[in-house]
mmCIF file of C-alpha atoms and ligand atoms in Angstrom:
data_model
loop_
_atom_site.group_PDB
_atom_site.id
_atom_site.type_symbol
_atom_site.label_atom_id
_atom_site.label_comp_id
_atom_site.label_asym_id
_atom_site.label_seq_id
_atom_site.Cartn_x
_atom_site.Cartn_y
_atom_site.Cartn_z
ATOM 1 C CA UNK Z 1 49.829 -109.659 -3.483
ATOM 2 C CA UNK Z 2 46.530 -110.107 -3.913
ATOM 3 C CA UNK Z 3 45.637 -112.927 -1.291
ATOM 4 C CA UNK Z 4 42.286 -113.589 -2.739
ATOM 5 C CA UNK Z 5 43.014 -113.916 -6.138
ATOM 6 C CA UNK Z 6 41.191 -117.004 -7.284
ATOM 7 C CA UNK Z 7 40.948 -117.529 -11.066
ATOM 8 C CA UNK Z 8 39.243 -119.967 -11.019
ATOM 9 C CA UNK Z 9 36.087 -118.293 -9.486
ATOM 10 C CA UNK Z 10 36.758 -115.401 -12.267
ATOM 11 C CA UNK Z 11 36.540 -117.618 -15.431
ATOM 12 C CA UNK Z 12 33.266 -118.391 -16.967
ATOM 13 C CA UNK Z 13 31.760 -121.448 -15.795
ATOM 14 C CA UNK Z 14 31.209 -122.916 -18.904
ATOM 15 C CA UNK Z 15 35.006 -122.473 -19.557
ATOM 16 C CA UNK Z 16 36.255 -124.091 -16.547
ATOM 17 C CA UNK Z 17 35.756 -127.986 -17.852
ATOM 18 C CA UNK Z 18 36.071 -126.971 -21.137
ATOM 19 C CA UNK Z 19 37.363 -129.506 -23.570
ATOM 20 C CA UNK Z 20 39.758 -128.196 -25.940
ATOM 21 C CA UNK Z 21 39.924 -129.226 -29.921
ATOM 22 C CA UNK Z 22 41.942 -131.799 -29.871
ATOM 23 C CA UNK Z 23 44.436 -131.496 -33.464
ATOM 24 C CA UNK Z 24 45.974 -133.656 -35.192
ATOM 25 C CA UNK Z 25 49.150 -132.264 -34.457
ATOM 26 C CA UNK Z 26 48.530 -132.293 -30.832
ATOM 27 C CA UNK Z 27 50.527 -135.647 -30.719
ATOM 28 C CA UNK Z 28 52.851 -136.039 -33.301
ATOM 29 C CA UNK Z 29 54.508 -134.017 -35.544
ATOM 30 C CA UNK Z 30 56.300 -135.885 -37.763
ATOM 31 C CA UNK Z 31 56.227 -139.383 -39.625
ATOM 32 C CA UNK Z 32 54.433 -140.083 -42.582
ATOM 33 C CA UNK Z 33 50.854 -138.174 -41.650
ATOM 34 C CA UNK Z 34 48.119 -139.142 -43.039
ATOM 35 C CA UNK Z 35 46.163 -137.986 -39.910
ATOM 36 C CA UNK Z 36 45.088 -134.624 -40.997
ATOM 37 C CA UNK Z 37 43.401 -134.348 -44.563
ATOM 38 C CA UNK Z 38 46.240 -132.209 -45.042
ATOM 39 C CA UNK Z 39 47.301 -132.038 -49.100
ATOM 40 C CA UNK Z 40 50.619 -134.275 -49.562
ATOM 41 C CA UNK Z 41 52.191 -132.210 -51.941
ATOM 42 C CA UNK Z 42 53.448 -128.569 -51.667
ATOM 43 C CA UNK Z 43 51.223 -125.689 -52.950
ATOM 44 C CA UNK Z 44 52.175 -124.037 -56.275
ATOM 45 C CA UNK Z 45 53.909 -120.814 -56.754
ATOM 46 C CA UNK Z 46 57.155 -119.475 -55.477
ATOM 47 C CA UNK Z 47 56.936 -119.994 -52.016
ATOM 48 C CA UNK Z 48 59.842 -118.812 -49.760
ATOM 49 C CA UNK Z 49 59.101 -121.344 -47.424
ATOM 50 C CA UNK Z 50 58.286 -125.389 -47.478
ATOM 51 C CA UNK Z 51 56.003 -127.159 -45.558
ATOM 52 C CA UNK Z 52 52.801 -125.040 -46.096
ATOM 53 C CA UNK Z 53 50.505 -128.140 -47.169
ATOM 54 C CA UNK Z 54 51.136 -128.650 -43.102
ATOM 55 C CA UNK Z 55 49.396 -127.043 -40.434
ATOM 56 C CA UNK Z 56 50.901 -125.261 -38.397
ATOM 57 C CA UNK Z 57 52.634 -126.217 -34.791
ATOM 58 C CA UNK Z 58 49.279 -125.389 -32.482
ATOM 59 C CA UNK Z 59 51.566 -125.200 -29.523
ATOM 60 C CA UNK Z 60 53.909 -122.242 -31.416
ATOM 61 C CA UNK Z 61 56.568 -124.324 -29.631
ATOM 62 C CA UNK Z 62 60.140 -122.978 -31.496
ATOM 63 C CA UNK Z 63 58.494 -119.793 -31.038
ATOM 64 C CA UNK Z 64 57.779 -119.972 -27.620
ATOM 65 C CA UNK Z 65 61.508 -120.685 -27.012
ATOM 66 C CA UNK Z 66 62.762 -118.226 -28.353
ATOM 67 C CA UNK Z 67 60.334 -115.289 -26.701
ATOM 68 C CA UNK Z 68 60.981 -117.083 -24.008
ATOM 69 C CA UNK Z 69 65.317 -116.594 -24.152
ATOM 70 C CA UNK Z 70 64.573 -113.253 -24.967
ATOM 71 C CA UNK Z 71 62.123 -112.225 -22.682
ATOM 72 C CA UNK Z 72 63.715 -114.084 -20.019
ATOM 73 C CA UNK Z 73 60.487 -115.585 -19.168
ATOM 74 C CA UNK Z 74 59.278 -119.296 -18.786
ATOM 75 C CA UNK Z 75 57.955 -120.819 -21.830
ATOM 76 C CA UNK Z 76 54.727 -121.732 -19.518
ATOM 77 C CA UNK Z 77 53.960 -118.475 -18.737
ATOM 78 C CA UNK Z 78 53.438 -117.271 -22.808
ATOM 79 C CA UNK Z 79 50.641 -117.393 -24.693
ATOM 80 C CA UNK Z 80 50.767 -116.301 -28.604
ATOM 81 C CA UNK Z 81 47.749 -114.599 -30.259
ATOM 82 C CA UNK Z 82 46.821 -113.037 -33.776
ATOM 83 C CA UNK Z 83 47.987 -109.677 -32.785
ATOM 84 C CA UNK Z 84 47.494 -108.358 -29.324
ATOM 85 C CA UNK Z 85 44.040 -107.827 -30.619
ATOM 86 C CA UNK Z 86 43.093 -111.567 -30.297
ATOM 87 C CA UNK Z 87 44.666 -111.886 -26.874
ATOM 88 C CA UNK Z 88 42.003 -109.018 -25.337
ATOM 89 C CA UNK Z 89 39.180 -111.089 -27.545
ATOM 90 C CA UNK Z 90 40.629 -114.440 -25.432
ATOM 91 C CA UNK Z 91 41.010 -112.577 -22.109
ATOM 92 C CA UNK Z 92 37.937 -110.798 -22.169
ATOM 93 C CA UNK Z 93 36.118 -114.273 -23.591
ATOM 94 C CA UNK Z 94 37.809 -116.393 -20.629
ATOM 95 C CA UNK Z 95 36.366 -114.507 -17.797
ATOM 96 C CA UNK Z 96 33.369 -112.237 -19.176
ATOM 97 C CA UNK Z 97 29.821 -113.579 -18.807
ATOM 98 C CA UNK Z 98 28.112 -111.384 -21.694
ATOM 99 C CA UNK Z 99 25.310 -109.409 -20.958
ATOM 100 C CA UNK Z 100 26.425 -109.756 -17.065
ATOM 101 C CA UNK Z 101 29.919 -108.565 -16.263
ATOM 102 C CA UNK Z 102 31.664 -105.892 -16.521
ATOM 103 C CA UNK Z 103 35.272 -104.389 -17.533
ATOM 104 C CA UNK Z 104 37.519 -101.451 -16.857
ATOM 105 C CA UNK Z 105 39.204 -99.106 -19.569
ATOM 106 C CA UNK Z 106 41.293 -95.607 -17.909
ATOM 107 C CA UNK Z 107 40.431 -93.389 -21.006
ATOM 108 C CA UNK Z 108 41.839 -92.279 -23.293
ATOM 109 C CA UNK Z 109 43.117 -95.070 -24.095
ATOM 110 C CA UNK Z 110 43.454 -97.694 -26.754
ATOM 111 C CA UNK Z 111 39.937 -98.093 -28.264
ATOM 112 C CA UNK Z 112 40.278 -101.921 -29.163
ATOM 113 C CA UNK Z 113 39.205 -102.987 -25.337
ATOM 114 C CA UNK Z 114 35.920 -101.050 -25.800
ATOM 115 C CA UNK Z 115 35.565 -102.287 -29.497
ATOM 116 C CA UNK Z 116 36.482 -105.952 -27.824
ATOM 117 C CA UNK Z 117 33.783 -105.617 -24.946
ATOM 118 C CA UNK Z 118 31.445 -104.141 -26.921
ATOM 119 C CA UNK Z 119 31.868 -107.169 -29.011
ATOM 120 C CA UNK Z 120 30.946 -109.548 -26.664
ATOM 121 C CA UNK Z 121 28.184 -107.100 -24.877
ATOM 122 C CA UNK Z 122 30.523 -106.788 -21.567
ATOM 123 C CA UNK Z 123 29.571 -103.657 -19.594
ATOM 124 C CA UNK Z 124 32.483 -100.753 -19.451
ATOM 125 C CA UNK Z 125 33.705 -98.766 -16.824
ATOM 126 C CA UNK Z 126 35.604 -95.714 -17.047
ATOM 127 C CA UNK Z 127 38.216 -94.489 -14.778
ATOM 128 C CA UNK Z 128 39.745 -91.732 -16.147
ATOM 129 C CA UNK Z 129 43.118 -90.349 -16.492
ATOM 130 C CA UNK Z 130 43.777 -87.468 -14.364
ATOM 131 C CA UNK Z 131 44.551 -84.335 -16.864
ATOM 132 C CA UNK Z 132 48.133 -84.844 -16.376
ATOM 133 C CA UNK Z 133 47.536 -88.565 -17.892
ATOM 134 C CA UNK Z 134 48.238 -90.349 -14.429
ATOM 135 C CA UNK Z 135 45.659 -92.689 -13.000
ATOM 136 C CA UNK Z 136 43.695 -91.812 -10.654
ATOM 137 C CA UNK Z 137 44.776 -94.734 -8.033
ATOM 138 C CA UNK Z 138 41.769 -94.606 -5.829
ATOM 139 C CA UNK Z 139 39.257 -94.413 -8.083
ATOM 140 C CA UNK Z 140 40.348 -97.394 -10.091
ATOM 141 C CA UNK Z 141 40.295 -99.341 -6.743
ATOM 142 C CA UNK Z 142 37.503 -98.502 -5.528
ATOM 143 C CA UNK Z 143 35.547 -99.764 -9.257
ATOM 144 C CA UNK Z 144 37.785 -102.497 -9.596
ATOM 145 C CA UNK Z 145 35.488 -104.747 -7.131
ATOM 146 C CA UNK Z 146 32.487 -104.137 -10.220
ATOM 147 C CA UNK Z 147 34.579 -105.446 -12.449
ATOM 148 C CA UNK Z 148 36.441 -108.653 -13.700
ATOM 149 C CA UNK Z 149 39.435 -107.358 -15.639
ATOM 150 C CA UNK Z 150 41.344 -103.456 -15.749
ATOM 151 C CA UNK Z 151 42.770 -103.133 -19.177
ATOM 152 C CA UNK Z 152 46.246 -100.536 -18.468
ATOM 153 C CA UNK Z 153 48.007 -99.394 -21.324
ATOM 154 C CA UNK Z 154 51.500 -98.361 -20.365
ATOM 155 C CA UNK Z 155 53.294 -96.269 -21.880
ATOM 156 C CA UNK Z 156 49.816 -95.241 -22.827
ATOM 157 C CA UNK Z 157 48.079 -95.113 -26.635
ATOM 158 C CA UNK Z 158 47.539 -92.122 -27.315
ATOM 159 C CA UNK Z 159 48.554 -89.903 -24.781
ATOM 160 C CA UNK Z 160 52.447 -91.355 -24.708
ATOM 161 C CA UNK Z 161 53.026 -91.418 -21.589
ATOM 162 C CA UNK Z 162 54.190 -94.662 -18.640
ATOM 163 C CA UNK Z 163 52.384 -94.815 -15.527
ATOM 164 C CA UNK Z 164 54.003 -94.980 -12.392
ATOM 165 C CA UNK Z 165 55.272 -98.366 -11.299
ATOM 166 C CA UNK Z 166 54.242 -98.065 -7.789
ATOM 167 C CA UNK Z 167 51.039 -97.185 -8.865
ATOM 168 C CA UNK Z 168 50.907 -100.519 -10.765
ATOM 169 C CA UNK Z 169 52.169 -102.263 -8.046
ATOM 170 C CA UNK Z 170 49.520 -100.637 -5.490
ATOM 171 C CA UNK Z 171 47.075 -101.937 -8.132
ATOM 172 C CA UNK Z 172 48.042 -104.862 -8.852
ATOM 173 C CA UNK Z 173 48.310 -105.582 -4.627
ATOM 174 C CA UNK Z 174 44.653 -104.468 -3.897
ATOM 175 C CA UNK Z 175 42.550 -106.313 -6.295
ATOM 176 C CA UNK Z 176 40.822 -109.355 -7.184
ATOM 177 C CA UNK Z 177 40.030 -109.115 -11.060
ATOM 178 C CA UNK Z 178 42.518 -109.391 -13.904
ATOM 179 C CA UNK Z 179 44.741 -106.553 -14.422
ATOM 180 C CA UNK Z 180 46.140 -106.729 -18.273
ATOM 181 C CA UNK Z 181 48.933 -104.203 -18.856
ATOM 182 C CA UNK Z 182 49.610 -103.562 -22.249
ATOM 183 C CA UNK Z 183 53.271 -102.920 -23.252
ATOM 184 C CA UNK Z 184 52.828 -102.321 -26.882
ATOM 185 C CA UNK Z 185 55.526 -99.717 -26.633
ATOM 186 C CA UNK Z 186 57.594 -101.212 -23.926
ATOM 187 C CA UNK Z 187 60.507 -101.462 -25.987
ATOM 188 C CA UNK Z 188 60.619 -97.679 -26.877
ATOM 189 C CA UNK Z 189 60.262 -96.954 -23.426
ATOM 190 C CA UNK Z 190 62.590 -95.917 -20.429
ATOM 191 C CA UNK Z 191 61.225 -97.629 -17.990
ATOM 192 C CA UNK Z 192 61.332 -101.555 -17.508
ATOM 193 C CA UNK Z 193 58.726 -104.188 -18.411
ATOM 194 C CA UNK Z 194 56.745 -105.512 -15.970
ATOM 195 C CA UNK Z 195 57.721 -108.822 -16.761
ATOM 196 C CA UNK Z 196 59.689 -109.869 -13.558
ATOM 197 C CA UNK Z 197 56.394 -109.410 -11.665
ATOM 198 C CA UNK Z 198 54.917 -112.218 -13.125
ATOM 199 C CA UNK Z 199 55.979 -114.761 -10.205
ATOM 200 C CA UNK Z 200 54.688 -112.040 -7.369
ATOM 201 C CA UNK Z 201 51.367 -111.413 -8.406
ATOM 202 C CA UNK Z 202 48.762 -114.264 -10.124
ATOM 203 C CA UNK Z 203 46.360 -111.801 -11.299
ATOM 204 C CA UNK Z 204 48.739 -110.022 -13.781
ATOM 205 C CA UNK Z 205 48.705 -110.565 -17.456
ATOM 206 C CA UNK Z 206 51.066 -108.716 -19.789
ATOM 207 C CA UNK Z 207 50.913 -107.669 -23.394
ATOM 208 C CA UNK Z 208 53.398 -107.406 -25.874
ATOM 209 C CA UNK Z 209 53.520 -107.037 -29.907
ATOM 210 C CA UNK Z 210 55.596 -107.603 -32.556
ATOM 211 C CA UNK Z 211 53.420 -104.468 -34.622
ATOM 212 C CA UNK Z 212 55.435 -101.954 -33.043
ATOM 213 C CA UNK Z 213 59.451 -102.187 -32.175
ATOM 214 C CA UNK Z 214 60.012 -105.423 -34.030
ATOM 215 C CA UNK Z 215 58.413 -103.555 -37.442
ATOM 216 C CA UNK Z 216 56.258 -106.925 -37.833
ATOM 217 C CA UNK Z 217 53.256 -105.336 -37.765
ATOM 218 C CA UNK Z 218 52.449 -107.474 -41.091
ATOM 219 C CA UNK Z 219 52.663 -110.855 -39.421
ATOM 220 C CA UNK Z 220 49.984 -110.314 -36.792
ATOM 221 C CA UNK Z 221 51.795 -111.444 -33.368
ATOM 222 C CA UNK Z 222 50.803 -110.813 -30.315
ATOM 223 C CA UNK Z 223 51.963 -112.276 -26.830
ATOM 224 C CA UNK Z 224 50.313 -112.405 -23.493
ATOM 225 C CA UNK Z 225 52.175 -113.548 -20.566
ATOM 226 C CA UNK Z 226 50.566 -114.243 -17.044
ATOM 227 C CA UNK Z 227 50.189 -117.411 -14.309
ATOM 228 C CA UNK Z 228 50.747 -120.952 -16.036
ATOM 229 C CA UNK Z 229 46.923 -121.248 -14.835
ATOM 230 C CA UNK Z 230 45.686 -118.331 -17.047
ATOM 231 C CA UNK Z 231 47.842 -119.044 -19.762
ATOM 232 C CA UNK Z 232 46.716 -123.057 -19.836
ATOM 233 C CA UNK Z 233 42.612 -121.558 -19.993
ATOM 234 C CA UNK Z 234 43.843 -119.369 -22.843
ATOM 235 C CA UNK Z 235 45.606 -122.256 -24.914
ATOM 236 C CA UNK Z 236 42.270 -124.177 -24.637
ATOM 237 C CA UNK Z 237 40.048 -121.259 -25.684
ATOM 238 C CA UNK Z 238 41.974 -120.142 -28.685
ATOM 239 C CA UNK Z 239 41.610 -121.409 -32.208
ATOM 240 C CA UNK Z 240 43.921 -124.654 -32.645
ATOM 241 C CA UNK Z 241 46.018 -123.119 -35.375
ATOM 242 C CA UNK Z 242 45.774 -118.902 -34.483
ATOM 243 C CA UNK Z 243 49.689 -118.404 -35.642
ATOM 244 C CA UNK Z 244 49.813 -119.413 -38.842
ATOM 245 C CA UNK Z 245 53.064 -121.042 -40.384
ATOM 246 C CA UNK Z 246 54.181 -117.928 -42.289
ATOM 247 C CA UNK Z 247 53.762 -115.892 -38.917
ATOM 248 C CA UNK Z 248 55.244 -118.409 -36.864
ATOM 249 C CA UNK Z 249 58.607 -118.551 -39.504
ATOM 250 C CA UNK Z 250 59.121 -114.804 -39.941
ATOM 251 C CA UNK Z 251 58.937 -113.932 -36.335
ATOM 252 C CA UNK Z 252 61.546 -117.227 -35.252
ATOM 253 C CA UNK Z 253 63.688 -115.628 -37.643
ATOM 254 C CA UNK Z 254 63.484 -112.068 -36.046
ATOM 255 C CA UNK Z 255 64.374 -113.018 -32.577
ATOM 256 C CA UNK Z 256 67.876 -113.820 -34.934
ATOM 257 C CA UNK Z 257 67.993 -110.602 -35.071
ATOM 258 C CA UNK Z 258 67.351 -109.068 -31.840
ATOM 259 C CA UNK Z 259 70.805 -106.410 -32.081
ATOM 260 C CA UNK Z 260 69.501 -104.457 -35.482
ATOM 261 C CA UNK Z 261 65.804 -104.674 -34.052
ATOM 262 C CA UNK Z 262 67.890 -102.665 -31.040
ATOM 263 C CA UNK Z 263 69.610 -100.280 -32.839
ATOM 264 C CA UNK Z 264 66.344 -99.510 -34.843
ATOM 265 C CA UNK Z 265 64.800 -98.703 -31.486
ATOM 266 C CA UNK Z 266 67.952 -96.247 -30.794
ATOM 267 C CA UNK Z 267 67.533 -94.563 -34.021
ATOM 268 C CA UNK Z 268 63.855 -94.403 -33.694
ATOM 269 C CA UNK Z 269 64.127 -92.652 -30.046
ATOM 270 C CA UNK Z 270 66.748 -90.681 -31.848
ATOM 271 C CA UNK Z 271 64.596 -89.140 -34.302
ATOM 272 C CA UNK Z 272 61.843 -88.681 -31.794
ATOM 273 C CA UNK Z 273 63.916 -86.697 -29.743
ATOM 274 C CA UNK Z 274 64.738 -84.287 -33.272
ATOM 275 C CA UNK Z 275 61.185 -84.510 -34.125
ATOM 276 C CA UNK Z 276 60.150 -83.072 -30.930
ATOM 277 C CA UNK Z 277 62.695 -80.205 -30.960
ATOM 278 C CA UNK Z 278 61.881 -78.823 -34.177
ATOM 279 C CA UNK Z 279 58.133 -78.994 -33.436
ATOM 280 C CA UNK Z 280 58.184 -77.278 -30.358
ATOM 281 C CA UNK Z 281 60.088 -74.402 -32.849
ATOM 282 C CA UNK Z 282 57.057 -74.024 -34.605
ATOM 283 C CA UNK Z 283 54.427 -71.348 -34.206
ATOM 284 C CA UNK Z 284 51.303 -73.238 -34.684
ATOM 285 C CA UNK Z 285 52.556 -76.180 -31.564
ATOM 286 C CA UNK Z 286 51.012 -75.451 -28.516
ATOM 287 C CA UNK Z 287 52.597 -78.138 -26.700
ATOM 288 C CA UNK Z 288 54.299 -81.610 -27.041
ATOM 289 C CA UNK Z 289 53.588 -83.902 -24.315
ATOM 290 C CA UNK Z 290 56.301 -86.232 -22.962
ATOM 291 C CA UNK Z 291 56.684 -89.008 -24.764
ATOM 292 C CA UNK Z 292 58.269 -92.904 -23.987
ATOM 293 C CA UNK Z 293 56.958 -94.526 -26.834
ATOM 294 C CA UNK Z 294 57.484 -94.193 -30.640
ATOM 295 C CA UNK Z 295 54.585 -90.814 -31.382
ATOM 296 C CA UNK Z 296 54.177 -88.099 -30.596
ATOM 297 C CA UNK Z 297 50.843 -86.318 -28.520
ATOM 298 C CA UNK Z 298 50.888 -82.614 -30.128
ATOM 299 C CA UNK Z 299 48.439 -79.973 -29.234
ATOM 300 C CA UNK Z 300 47.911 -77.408 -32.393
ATOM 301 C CA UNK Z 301 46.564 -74.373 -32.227
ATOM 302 C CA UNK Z 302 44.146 -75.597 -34.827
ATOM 303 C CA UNK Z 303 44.351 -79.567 -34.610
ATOM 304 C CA UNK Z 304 41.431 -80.118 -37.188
ATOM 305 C CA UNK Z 305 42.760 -78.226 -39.869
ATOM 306 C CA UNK Z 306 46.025 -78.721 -39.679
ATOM 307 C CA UNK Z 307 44.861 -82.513 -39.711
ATOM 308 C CA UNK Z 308 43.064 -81.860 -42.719
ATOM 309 C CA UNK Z 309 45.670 -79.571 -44.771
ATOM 310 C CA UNK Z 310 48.087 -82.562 -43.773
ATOM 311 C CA UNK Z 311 46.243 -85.125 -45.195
ATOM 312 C CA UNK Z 312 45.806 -82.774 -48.299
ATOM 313 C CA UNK Z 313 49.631 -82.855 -48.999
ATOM 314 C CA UNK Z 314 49.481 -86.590 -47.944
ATOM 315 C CA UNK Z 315 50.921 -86.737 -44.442
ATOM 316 C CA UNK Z 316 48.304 -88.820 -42.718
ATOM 317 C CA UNK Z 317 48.360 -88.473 -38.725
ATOM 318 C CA UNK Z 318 46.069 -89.515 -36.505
ATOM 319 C CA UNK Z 319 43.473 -87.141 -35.357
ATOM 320 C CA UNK Z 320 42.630 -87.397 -31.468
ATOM 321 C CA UNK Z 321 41.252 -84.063 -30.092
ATOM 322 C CA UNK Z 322 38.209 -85.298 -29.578
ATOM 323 C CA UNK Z 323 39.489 -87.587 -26.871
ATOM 324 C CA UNK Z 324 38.925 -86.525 -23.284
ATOM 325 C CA UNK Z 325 42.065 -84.579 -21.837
ATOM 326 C CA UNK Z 326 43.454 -84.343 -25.360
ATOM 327 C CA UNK Z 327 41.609 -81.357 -26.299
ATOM 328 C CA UNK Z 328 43.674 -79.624 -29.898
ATOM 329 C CA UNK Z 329 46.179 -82.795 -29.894
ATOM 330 C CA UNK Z 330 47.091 -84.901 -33.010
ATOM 331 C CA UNK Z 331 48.617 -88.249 -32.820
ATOM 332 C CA UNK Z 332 51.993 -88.332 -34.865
ATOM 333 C CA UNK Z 333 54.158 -91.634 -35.394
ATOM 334 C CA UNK Z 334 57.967 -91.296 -35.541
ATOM 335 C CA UNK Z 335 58.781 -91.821 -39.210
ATOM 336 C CA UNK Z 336 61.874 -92.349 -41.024
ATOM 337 C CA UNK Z 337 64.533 -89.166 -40.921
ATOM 338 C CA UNK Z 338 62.632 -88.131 -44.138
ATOM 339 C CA UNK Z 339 59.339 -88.548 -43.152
ATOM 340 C CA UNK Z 340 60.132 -86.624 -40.369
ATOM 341 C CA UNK Z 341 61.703 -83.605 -42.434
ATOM 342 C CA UNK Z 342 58.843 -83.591 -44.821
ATOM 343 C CA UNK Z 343 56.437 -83.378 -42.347
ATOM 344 C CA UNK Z 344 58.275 -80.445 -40.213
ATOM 345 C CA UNK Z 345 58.899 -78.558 -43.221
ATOM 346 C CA UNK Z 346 54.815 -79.065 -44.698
ATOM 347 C CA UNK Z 347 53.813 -78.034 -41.493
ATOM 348 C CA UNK Z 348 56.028 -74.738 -41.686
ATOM 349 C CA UNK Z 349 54.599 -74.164 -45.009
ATOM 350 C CA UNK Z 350 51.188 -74.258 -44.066
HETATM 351 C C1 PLP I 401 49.600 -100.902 -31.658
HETATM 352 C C2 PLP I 401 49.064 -101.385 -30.364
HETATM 353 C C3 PLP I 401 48.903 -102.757 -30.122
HETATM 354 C C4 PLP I 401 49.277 -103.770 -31.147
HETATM 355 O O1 PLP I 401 48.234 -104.560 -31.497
HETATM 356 P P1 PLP I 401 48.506 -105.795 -32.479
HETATM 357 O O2 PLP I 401 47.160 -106.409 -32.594
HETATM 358 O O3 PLP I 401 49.494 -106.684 -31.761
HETATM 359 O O4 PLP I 401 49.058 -105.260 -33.742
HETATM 360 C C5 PLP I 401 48.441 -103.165 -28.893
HETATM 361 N N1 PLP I 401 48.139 -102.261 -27.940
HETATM 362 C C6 PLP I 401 48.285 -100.950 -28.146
HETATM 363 C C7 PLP I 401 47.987 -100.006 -27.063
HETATM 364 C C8 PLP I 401 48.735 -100.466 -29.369
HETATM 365 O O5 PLP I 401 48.844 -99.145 -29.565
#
């Protein structure tokens, strides 16, 4: 572990005695409330739920819970964002002095960490991916004393692949700064979250989404899990009511569901698995790299027009040979068995 980890000398100063908005629903939750402003009577039009004159729970507790069953991990140790994207705002926010400190991205990578540092005018430093996609161990150690949080992405966005849990570990052992994995795809993936490593090592923080596995990409819910400590900061930082009530409902009701969401993810690998097979048949696929999330990292023999003679016939994929190490590749989410078929057999046609 990290011996020297000390959050507390990583977050802001100004964020360290902060004192939080204090909401009306911070202490009670029911009775007749009249403590809010809060219209008495329901809204108008067909809602599908009650209650929305209310503001939301600020603690997300019910939701908590449940992530938390599922998860297996301790209420305490989740924090709930709008999307992942406002839990790398909040992290970066908590610990980045702007105009002063500095992050690290492995590229190519997600672009919302730059977008978010750029954002709040934190310096960014690259270590990149090796050509084969791994990281490149010592470099990342060696810049990680520059810098106060190391953004992974594993499995990766958008080269597809997982990096190697020792690797992670090694990381995670030898440094003082934040180190946020992102698990976006974790549930597509074959190897294991990195959840159980939560009690071992202080400086870890863990993303997860409902965008990708849990098709709630709509609903805008994001979850961060780390140290009790970092997850109390981020609970003060945040906006008092960031998951809204509709959010909040929908995604309590899809942790009811938790077997179909599974068999989804089967039938998603599934058809990634076909996918892959019948574009590697085809003459204008250079190569397919290995994939252990829900796309697909193809190199064309001519990625830009192909791109463009796609989006033509209305198949819209994403683009990303201009990314370093991803030279002729396209981006290409596993669609439905149809999607799938329609896209192999435009592609032939072209
Ligand atoms: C899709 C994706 C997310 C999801 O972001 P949300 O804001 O939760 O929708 C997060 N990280 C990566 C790498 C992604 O590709």
């Amino acid at each position: 572990m990290a011996d020297s980890f000390n959050l507390l000398s990583l977050v802001r100063p100004n964020l360290r005695d902060l004192k939080p908005y204090r909401s009306a629903r911070d202490d009670f939750k029911e009775g007749m409330l009249l403590d809010a402003n809060e219209n008495p009577y329901e809204p108008f039009g067909e809602n599908e739920t009650t209650g929305l004159n209310r503001y939301p729970d600020p603690h997300f507790t019910a939701l908590r819970d449940a992530i938390s069953s599922y998860r297996n991990v301790k209420p305490e140790h989740i924090f709930l964002g709008n999307g992942s994207d406002e839990a790398i705002d909040l992290l970066i926010r908590l610990v980045c002095e702007p105009g002063k400190d500095a992050l690290m991205i492995t590229p190519p990578t997600y672009g919302m960490y730059k977008v978010s540092a750029d954002i709040h005018n934190v310096t960014i430093v690259k270590s990149t991916l090796k050509p084969d996609f791994s990281l490149d161990k010592s470099d990342i150690l060696e810049k990680s004393k520059d810098v106060k949080i190391i953004f992974l992405c594993s499995p990766n966005n958008p080269t597809s692949n997982s990096f190697d849990s020792e690797e992670l570990n090694e990381i995670l052992n030898n440094v003082n700064c934040l180190v946020v994995v992102d698990e976006a795809y974790i549930d597509f993936s074959s190897k294991a979250s990195l959840t159980p490593l939560l009690d071992s090592y202080p400086n870890l923080v863990i993303l997860q989404t409902l965008s990708k596995a849990f098709g709630l990409a709509g609903i805008r819910l994001g979850m961060a899990f780390g140290s009790e400590e970092i997850i109390q900061y981020l609970m003060k930082i945040k906006p008092p009511y960031n998951i809204n009530a509709l959010t909040q409902q929908i995604a309590l009701n899809a942790f009811k569901s938790v077997d179909k969401v599974a068999e989804r993810i089967s039938s998603i690998l599934e058809s990634r698995k076909k996918l892959e097979s019948e574009l590697a048949e085809l003459p204008s696929v250079l190569k397919i790299h290995p994939s252990d999330a829900n796309f697909l990292l193809v190199q064309f023999k001519d990625a830009d027009g192909t791109y463009q003679k796609l989006a033509e016939k209305g198949i819209i994929v994403r683009n990303r040979s201009n990314q370093l190490h991803c030279e002729g590749c396209l981006r290409i989410t596993v669609g439905t068995e149809e999607e799938n078929s329609q896209l192999i057999s435009t592609l032939k046609s072209l």
